[in-house]
């Protein structure tokens, strides 16, 4: 179980509700680039310095990290973790007949670390690294998920993975690709291919698209504007 402390969830819920008014104000004023105005973020890619979901601080401060899991679970009506855990089955299939203690998994765009947390619980012998550009989100992952010799958190970009060629058995990603510009997606895919071993496996969990559910076209059209998803 990733969340044994109900008080912590109440604290995160309070952070989510505290930000709702500012989220709504940004949505109506179409304000989405506050993180880009802070010189402390100049070292980060321009596409990343935005108020994704119109939340305060974007991905770049501690308060959004506290509120993020509640926000996403609310958005997906309680199914966000369920969707993330879909990655466990193909991981299990890949590890079948292998010694998991000798395998290495990299989760890119790990955010608050939910997916690596579930993977670590299911496959405790696996060596896991969660990578993200956001130091506050990685700090949140360390506090809430933990860290050990087999579960590490790495600050870095998915488009420039700090891993050697053919050094990783499995690469996972959940809800990352719809946050990336198309050009960057292509670079990230090339990086995944570079770090994967020849017989490795890439497992990507992301949202449905209009081609999958044509009847949902209105929702797909509304989603990127209502939640500021500029690359959806």
Coordinates of N, CA and C in Angstrom, one line a residue, residues 52-220:
X52 N 0.9 23.9 -16.3 CA 0.1 22.8 -16.7 C -1.1 22.6 -15.7
X53 N -2.2 22.3 -16.3 CA -3.5 22.1 -15.5 C -3.9 23.4 -14.8
X54 N -3.2 24.5 -15.2 CA -3.5 25.8 -14.6 C -3.1 25.9 -13.1
X55 N -2.4 24.9 -12.6 CA -2.1 24.8 -11.2 C -0.9 25.8 -10.9
X56 N -0.9 26.3 -9.7 CA 0.1 27.2 -9.2 C 1.5 26.5 -9.3
X57 N 2.4 27.2 -9.9 CA 3.8 26.7 -10.0 C 4.1 25.7 -11.0
X58 N 3.0 25.3 -11.8 CA 3.2 24.2 -12.8 C 3.8 23.0 -12.1
X59 N 4.9 22.4 -12.7 CA 5.5 21.2 -12.1 C 6.6 21.6 -11.2
X60 N 6.8 22.9 -10.8 CA 8.1 23.4 -10.4 C 8.2 23.8 -8.9
X61 N 7.1 23.6 -8.1 CA 7.2 24.0 -6.7 C 6.6 22.9 -5.8
X62 N 6.8 23.0 -4.5 CA 6.4 21.9 -3.6 C 4.9 21.8 -3.5
X63 N 4.2 22.9 -3.4 CA 2.7 22.9 -3.2 C 2.0 22.1 -4.3
X64 N 2.3 22.3 -5.6 CA 1.7 21.5 -6.6 C 2.0 20.0 -6.5
X65 N 3.2 19.7 -6.0 CA 3.6 18.3 -5.8 C 2.7 17.7 -4.8
X66 N 2.4 18.5 -3.7 CA 1.5 18.0 -2.7 C 0.1 17.7 -3.2
X67 N -0.4 18.6 -4.1 CA -1.8 18.5 -4.6 C -2.0 17.6 -5.8
X68 N -0.9 17.3 -6.5 CA -1.0 16.7 -7.8 C -1.8 15.4 -7.8
X69 N -1.5 14.5 -6.9 CA -2.1 13.2 -7.0 C -3.6 13.3 -6.7
X70 N -4.0 14.2 -5.8 CA -5.4 14.4 -5.6 C -6.1 15.0 -6.8
X71 N -5.4 16.0 -7.4 CA -5.9 16.6 -8.6 C -6.2 15.6 -9.8
X72 N -5.2 14.7 -10.0 CA -5.3 13.8 -11.1 C -6.4 12.7 -10.8
X73 N -6.4 12.3 -9.5 CA -7.4 11.3 -9.2 C -8.8 11.9 -9.3
X74 N -9.0 13.2 -9.0 CA -10.3 13.9 -9.2 C -10.6 14.0 -10.7
X75 N -9.6 14.3 -11.5 CA -9.8 14.5 -12.9 C -10.3 13.1 -13.5
X76 N -9.7 12.1 -13.1 CA -10.0 10.7 -13.7 C -10.9 9.9 -12.8
X77 N -11.7 10.6 -12.0 CA -12.8 10.1 -11.1 C -12.3 8.8 -10.4
X78 N -11.1 8.9 -9.8 CA -10.6 7.9 -8.9 C -9.9 6.7 -9.7
X79 N -9.6 6.9 -11.0 CA -9.0 5.8 -11.7 C -7.6 6.0 -12.2
X80 N -6.9 7.1 -11.7 CA -5.6 7.4 -12.2 C -4.6 6.3 -11.8
X81 N -4.6 5.9 -10.5 CA -3.7 4.8 -10.1 C -4.1 3.5 -10.8
X82 N -5.3 3.2 -11.0 CA -5.7 2.0 -11.7 C -5.1 2.0 -13.1
X83 N -5.2 3.2 -13.8 CA -4.6 3.2 -15.1 C -3.1 3.0 -15.1
X84 N -2.4 3.6 -14.1 CA -1.0 3.4 -14.0 C -0.7 1.9 -13.8
X85 N -1.4 1.3 -13.0 CA -1.1 -0.1 -12.7 C -1.3 -1.1 -13.9
X86 N -1.9 -0.6 -15.0 CA -2.0 -1.4 -16.2 C -0.6 -1.8 -16.6
X87 N 0.5 -1.0 -16.3 CA 1.8 -1.3 -16.7 C 2.4 -2.6 -16.0
X88 N 1.8 -3.0 -14.9 CA 2.3 -4.1 -14.1 C 2.2 -5.4 -14.9
X89 N 1.1 -5.6 -15.7 CA 1.0 -6.9 -16.4 C 2.1 -7.1 -17.5
X90 N 2.3 -6.1 -18.3 CA 3.4 -6.3 -19.3 C 4.8 -6.4 -18.6
X91 N 5.0 -5.8 -17.5 CA 6.2 -5.9 -16.8 C 6.4 -7.4 -16.3
X92 N 5.3 -7.9 -15.7 CA 5.3 -9.3 -15.2 C 5.6 -10.3 -16.4
X93 N 5.0 -10.0 -17.5 CA 5.2 -10.9 -18.7 C 6.6 -10.8 -19.1
X94 N 7.2 -9.6 -19.1 CA 8.6 -9.5 -19.5 C 9.6 -10.2 -18.6
X95 N 9.3 -10.1 -17.3 CA 10.1 -10.7 -16.2 C 9.9 -12.2 -16.1
X96 N 8.9 -12.8 -16.6 CA 8.6 -14.2 -16.5 C 9.8 -15.0 -17.0
X97 N 10.4 -15.8 -16.1 CA 11.5 -16.6 -16.5 C 12.8 -15.9 -16.3
X98 N 12.8 -14.6 -15.9 CA 14.0 -13.9 -15.7 C 14.2 -13.7 -14.2
X99 N 15.5 -13.4 -13.8 CA 15.8 -13.1 -12.4 C 15.6 -11.6 -12.3
X100 N 14.5 -11.2 -11.6 CA 14.2 -9.7 -11.5 C 15.3 -9.0 -10.8
X101 N 16.1 -9.6 -10.0 CA 17.2 -8.9 -9.2 C 18.3 -8.5 -10.2
X102 N 18.4 -9.1 -11.4 CA 19.4 -8.7 -12.3 C 18.8 -7.7 -13.4
X103 N 17.6 -7.3 -13.3 CA 16.9 -6.4 -14.3 C 16.9 -5.0 -13.7
X104 N 16.8 -4.1 -14.7 CA 16.8 -2.6 -14.4 C 15.7 -2.0 -15.1
X105 N 14.9 -1.2 -14.4 CA 13.8 -0.5 -14.9 C 13.9 1.0 -14.7
X106 N 13.6 1.8 -15.8 CA 13.6 3.3 -15.7 C 12.2 3.8 -16.0
X107 N 11.7 4.6 -15.1 CA 10.4 5.3 -15.3 C 10.7 6.7 -15.6
X108 N 10.3 7.2 -16.8 CA 10.6 8.6 -17.2 C 9.4 9.5 -17.0
X109 N 9.6 10.7 -16.6 CA 8.6 11.6 -16.3 C 7.8 11.1 -15.1
X110 N 8.6 10.7 -14.1 CA 8.0 9.9 -12.9 C 7.1 10.8 -12.0
X111 N 7.2 12.1 -12.1 CA 6.3 12.9 -11.2 C 6.5 12.6 -9.8
X112 N 5.4 12.3 -9.1 CA 5.4 12.0 -7.7 C 5.7 10.6 -7.4
X113 N 6.1 9.8 -8.4 CA 6.6 8.5 -8.2 C 5.6 7.4 -8.0
X114 N 4.3 7.6 -8.4 CA 3.3 6.6 -8.1 C 3.6 5.3 -8.8
X115 N 3.9 5.4 -10.1 CA 4.1 4.1 -10.9 C 5.3 3.4 -10.3
X116 N 6.5 4.0 -10.2 CA 7.6 3.2 -9.6 C 7.3 2.6 -8.2
X117 N 6.4 3.4 -7.4 CA 6.0 2.8 -6.1 C 5.3 1.5 -6.3
X118 N 4.3 1.5 -7.2 CA 3.5 0.2 -7.4 C 4.5 -0.9 -8.0
X119 N 5.4 -0.5 -8.9 CA 6.3 -1.5 -9.4 C 7.2 -2.1 -8.3
X120 N 7.7 -1.2 -7.5 CA 8.6 -1.7 -6.4 C 7.8 -2.6 -5.4
X121 N 6.6 -2.4 -5.2 CA 5.8 -3.2 -4.3 C 5.6 -4.6 -5.0
X122 N 5.3 -4.6 -6.3 CA 5.0 -5.8 -7.0 C 6.3 -6.6 -7.3
X123 N 7.4 -5.9 -7.5 CA 8.6 -6.6 -7.9 C 9.8 -6.1 -7.1
X124 N 9.8 -6.4 -5.8 CA 10.8 -5.8 -4.9 C 12.3 -6.1 -5.2
X125 N 12.5 -7.1 -6.0 CA 13.9 -7.3 -6.4 C 14.4 -6.5 -7.5
X126 N 13.5 -5.9 -8.3 CA 13.9 -5.1 -9.5 C 14.6 -3.8 -9.1
X127 N 15.6 -3.5 -9.8 CA 16.3 -2.2 -9.7 C 15.5 -1.1 -10.4
X128 N 15.1 -0.1 -9.8 CA 14.2 0.9 -10.4 C 14.7 2.3 -10.2
X129 N 14.7 3.1 -11.3 CA 15.0 4.5 -11.2 C 13.8 5.3 -11.7
X130 N 13.4 6.3 -11.0 CA 12.4 7.2 -11.4 C 13.0 8.6 -11.8
X131 N 12.8 9.0 -13.0 CA 13.5 10.2 -13.6 C 12.4 11.3 -13.8
X132 N 12.8 12.6 -13.4 CA 11.9 13.7 -13.7 C 12.7 15.0 -13.7
X133 N 12.2 16.0 -14.4 CA 12.8 17.3 -14.4 C 12.6 18.1 -13.2
X134 N 11.6 17.8 -12.4 CA 11.1 18.6 -11.3 C 11.7 18.1 -10.0
X135 N 12.6 18.9 -9.4 CA 13.2 18.5 -8.1 C 12.1 18.5 -7.0
X136 N 11.2 19.4 -7.0 CA 10.2 19.3 -5.9 C 9.3 18.1 -6.0
X137 N 9.0 17.6 -7.2 CA 8.2 16.4 -7.4 C 9.1 15.2 -6.9
X138 N 10.4 15.2 -7.3 CA 11.2 14.1 -6.8 C 11.4 14.1 -5.3
X139 N 11.5 15.2 -4.7 CA 11.5 15.3 -3.3 C 10.3 14.7 -2.6
X140 N 9.1 15.1 -3.3 CA 7.9 14.5 -2.8 C 7.9 13.0 -2.9
X141 N 8.4 12.5 -4.0 CA 8.4 11.0 -4.2 C 9.3 10.4 -3.1
X142 N 10.4 11.0 -2.8 CA 11.3 10.4 -1.8 C 10.6 10.4 -0.4
X143 N 9.8 11.4 -0.1 CA 9.1 11.5 1.2 C 8.0 10.5 1.2
X144 N 7.2 10.3 0.1 CA 6.0 9.5 0.2 C 6.2 8.1 -0.2
X145 N 7.1 7.9 -1.2 CA 7.3 6.5 -1.7 C 8.5 5.9 -1.1
X146 N 9.5 6.7 -0.8 CA 10.7 6.1 -0.1 C 11.9 6.0 -1.2
X147 N 13.0 5.6 -0.7 CA 14.2 5.4 -1.5 C 15.0 4.3 -0.9
X148 N 15.7 3.5 -1.7 CA 16.6 2.4 -1.2 C 17.6 2.1 -2.2
X149 N 18.4 1.1 -2.0 CA 19.3 0.6 -2.9 C 18.7 0.2 -4.2
X150 N 17.4 -0.2 -4.2 CA 16.7 -0.7 -5.4 C 15.6 0.3 -5.9
X151 N 15.5 1.4 -5.3 CA 14.6 2.4 -5.7 C 15.2 3.8 -5.6
X152 N 15.5 4.4 -6.7 CA 16.3 5.7 -6.7 C 15.5 6.7 -7.5
X153 N 15.8 8.0 -7.3 CA 15.1 9.1 -8.0 C 16.2 9.9 -8.6
X154 N 16.0 10.2 -9.9 CA 17.1 10.9 -10.7 C 16.5 12.1 -11.3
X155 N 17.2 13.3 -11.1 CA 16.7 14.5 -11.8 C 17.3 14.6 -13.2
X156 N 16.5 14.7 -14.2 CA 16.9 14.8 -15.5 C 15.8 14.8 -16.5
X157 N 16.1 15.0 -17.8 CA 15.2 15.1 -18.9 C 15.0 13.9 -19.7
X158 N 13.8 13.5 -20.0 CA 13.5 12.3 -20.8 C 14.2 12.4 -22.2
X159 N 14.4 13.7 -22.7 CA 15.0 13.8 -24.0 C 16.5 13.8 -24.0
X160 N 17.1 13.6 -22.8 CA 18.5 13.5 -22.7 C 18.8 12.6 -21.5
X161 N 18.5 11.3 -21.6 CA 18.5 10.4 -20.5 C 20.0 10.2 -20.0
X162 N 20.2 10.4 -18.7 CA 21.6 10.2 -18.2 C 21.9 8.7 -17.9
X163 N 21.7 7.9 -18.9 CA 22.0 6.5 -18.8 C 22.7 6.0 -20.1
X164 N 23.6 5.0 -19.9 CA 24.4 4.5 -21.0 C 23.6 3.8 -22.0
X165 N 24.1 3.7 -23.2 CA 23.4 2.9 -24.3 C 23.2 1.5 -23.8
X166 N 22.1 0.9 -24.1 CA 21.7 -0.5 -23.9 C 22.0 -0.9 -22.4
X167 N 21.5 -0.1 -21.5 CA 21.8 -0.3 -20.1 C 20.6 -0.6 -19.3
X168 N 19.4 -0.5 -19.9 CA 18.1 -0.7 -19.2 C 17.3 -1.8 -19.8
X169 N 16.7 -2.6 -19.0 CA 15.8 -3.7 -19.5 C 14.4 -3.2 -19.8
X170 N 13.8 -2.3 -19.0 CA 12.5 -1.9 -19.2 C 12.4 -0.4 -19.0
X171 N 11.8 0.3 -19.9 CA 11.5 1.7 -19.7 C 9.9 1.9 -19.6
X172 N 9.5 2.6 -18.6 CA 8.0 2.8 -18.4 C 7.8 4.3 -18.5
X173 N 6.6 4.7 -18.8 CA 6.1 6.1 -18.8 C 4.6 6.1 -18.6
X174 N 4.2 7.0 -17.7 CA 2.7 7.1 -17.5 C 2.3 8.6 -17.5
X175 N 1.4 8.9 -18.4 CA 0.9 10.3 -18.6 C 1.9 11.3 -18.9
X176 N 3.0 10.9 -19.6 CA 4.1 11.9 -20.0 C 3.9 12.4 -21.4
X177 N 3.6 11.5 -22.4 CA 3.7 11.8 -23.8 C 2.8 12.9 -24.2
X178 N 1.6 13.0 -23.6 CA 0.6 14.0 -24.0 C 1.1 15.4 -23.4
X179 N 2.1 15.4 -22.6 CA 2.6 16.7 -22.1 C 3.8 17.2 -22.9
X180 N 4.2 16.5 -23.9 CA 5.4 16.8 -24.7 C 5.0 17.4 -26.1
X181 N 5.7 18.4 -26.6 CA 5.6 18.8 -28.0 C 6.0 17.6 -28.9
X182 N 5.4 17.6 -30.1 CA 5.6 16.5 -31.0 C 7.1 16.2 -31.3
X183 N 7.8 17.3 -31.5 CA 9.3 17.2 -31.8 C 10.0 16.6 -30.6
X184 N 9.6 16.9 -29.4 CA 10.3 16.4 -28.2 C 9.9 14.9 -28.0
X185 N 8.7 14.6 -28.3 CA 8.2 13.2 -28.2 C 9.2 12.3 -29.1
X186 N 9.5 12.7 -30.3 CA 10.3 11.9 -31.2 C 11.7 11.8 -30.6
X187 N 12.2 12.8 -30.0 CA 13.5 12.7 -29.3 C 13.5 11.7 -28.1
X188 N 12.4 11.8 -27.4 CA 12.3 10.9 -26.2 C 12.2 9.5 -26.7
X189 N 11.5 9.2 -27.7 CA 11.4 7.8 -28.2 C 12.8 7.3 -28.7
X190 N 13.5 8.2 -29.3 CA 14.9 7.8 -29.7 C 15.8 7.5 -28.5
X191 N 15.6 8.3 -27.4 CA 16.4 8.1 -26.2 C 16.0 6.8 -25.6
X192 N 14.7 6.5 -25.6 CA 14.2 5.2 -25.0 C 14.9 4.0 -25.8
X193 N 14.9 4.2 -27.1 CA 15.5 3.1 -27.9 C 17.0 3.0 -27.6
X194 N 17.7 4.1 -27.4 CA 19.1 4.1 -27.1 C 19.5 3.4 -25.8
X195 N 18.7 3.7 -24.7 CA 19.1 3.1 -23.4 C 18.6 1.7 -23.2
X196 N 17.6 1.3 -24.0 CA 17.1 -0.1 -23.9 C 18.1 -1.1 -24.4
X197 N 18.2 -2.2 -23.7 CA 18.9 -3.4 -24.2 C 18.2 -3.9 -25.5
X198 N 18.9 -4.6 -26.3 CA 18.3 -5.1 -27.6 C 17.0 -5.9 -27.3
X199 N 16.9 -6.6 -26.2 CA 15.7 -7.4 -26.0 C 14.8 -6.7 -24.9
X200 N 15.0 -5.4 -24.7 CA 14.3 -4.7 -23.7 C 12.9 -4.4 -24.1
X201 N 12.1 -3.8 -23.2 CA 10.7 -3.5 -23.4 C 10.4 -2.1 -23.0
X202 N 9.7 -1.4 -23.8 CA 9.1 0.0 -23.5 C 7.6 -0.2 -23.2
X203 N 7.1 0.4 -22.1 CA 5.7 0.3 -21.7 C 5.2 1.7 -21.5
X204 N 4.3 2.2 -22.3 CA 3.8 3.5 -22.2 C 2.3 3.5 -21.9
X205 N 1.9 4.2 -20.8 CA 0.5 4.4 -20.4 C 0.2 5.8 -20.6
X206 N -0.9 6.1 -21.4 CA -1.3 7.5 -21.6 C -2.7 7.5 -21.9
X207 N -3.2 8.7 -22.2 CA -4.7 8.9 -22.4 C -5.1 8.3 -23.7
X208 N -6.5 8.1 -23.8 CA -7.1 7.7 -25.1 C -7.0 8.9 -26.0
X209 N -7.2 8.7 -27.3 CA -7.2 9.7 -28.3 C -8.5 9.7 -29.1
X210 N -8.8 10.7 -29.9 CA -10.0 10.8 -30.6 C -10.2 9.6 -31.6
X211 N -9.0 9.1 -32.1 CA -9.1 7.9 -33.0 C -9.6 6.7 -32.3
X212 N -9.3 6.6 -31.0 CA -9.7 5.5 -30.2 C -11.2 5.5 -29.9
X213 N -11.7 6.7 -29.6 CA -13.1 6.9 -29.2 C -13.7 8.1 -29.9
X214 N -14.1 8.0 -31.2 CA -14.6 9.1 -31.9 C -15.8 9.8 -31.3
X215 N -16.6 9.0 -30.6 CA -17.8 9.6 -30.0 C -17.5 10.6 -28.9
X216 N -16.2 10.6 -28.4 CA -15.8 11.5 -27.3 C -15.1 12.7 -27.9
X217 N -15.4 13.0 -29.1 CA -14.6 14.2 -29.8 C -14.8 15.5 -29.0
X218 N -16.0 15.7 -28.5 CA -16.3 17.0 -27.8 C -15.4 17.1 -26.5
X219 N -15.3 15.9 -25.8 CA -14.5 15.9 -24.6 C -13.0 16.1 -24.9
X220 N -12.5 15.4 -26.0 CA -11.1 15.6 -26.4 C -10.8 17.0 -26.8

